[in-house]
Short mmCIF file of C-alpha atoms in Angstrom, two decimals:
data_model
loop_
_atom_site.label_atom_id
_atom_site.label_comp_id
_atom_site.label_asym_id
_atom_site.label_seq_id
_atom_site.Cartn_x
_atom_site.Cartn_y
_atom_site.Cartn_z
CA UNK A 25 4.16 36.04 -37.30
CA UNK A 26 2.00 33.06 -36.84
CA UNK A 27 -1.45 33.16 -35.02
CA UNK A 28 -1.42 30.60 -32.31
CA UNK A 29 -4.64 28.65 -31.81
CA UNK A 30 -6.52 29.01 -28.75
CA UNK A 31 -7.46 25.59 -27.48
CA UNK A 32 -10.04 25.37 -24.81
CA UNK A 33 -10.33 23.47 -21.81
CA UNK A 34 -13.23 21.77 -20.52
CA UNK A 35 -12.87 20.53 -17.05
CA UNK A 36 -14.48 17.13 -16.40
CA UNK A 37 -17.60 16.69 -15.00
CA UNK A 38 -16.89 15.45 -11.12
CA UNK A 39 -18.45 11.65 -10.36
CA UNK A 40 -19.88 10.85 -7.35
CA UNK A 41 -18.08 7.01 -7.03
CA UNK A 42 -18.44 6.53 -3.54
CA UNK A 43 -15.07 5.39 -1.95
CA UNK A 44 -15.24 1.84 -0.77
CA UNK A 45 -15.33 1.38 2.71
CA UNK A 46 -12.35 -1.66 3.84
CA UNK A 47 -14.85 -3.97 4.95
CA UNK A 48 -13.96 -6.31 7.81
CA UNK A 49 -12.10 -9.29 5.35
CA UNK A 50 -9.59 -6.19 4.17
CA UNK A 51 -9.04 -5.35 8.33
CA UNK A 52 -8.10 -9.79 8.86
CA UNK A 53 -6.07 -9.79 6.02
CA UNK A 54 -3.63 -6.74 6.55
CA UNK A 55 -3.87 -7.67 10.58
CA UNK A 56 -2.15 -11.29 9.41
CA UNK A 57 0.12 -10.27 6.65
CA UNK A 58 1.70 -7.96 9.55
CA UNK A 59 1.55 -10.52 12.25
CA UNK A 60 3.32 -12.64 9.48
CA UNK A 61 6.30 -9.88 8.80
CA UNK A 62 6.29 -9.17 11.96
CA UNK A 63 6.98 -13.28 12.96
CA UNK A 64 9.36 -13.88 10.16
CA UNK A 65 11.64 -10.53 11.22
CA UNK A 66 11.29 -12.51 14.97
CA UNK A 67 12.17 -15.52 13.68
CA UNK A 68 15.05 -13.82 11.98
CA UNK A 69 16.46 -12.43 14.82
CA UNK A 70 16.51 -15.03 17.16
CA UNK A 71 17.94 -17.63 14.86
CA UNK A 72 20.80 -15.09 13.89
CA UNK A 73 21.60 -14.69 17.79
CA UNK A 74 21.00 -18.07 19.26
CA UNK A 75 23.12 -19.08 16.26
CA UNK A 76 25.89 -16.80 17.30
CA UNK A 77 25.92 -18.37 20.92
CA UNK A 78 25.86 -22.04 19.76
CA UNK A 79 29.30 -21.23 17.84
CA UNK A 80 30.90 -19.09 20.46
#
């Protein structure tokens, strides 16, 4: 029977990166690229029903 090798495991040494804070330019840009889903869904919506009425 074969000897299996032991191998061993060091576990890594934890760094202390500090997590970056979303600074107030990340906060403007997610609050418009919402605001600009949000207007295009909008826009969707009413151009699909005020279409529907114009061809009623």
């Amino acid at each position: 029977m074969e000897q299996l090798k032991v191998i061993q495991v060091r576990k890594r040494k934890q760094t202390k990166e500090p997590v970056r804070q979303p600074d107030t330019y990340d906060k403007v840009v997610e609050k418009a690229f919402w605001f600009v889903v949000g207007f295009s869904i909008a826009l969707m919506l009413c151009c699909l029903t005020f279409g529907q009425t114009l061809y009623i």
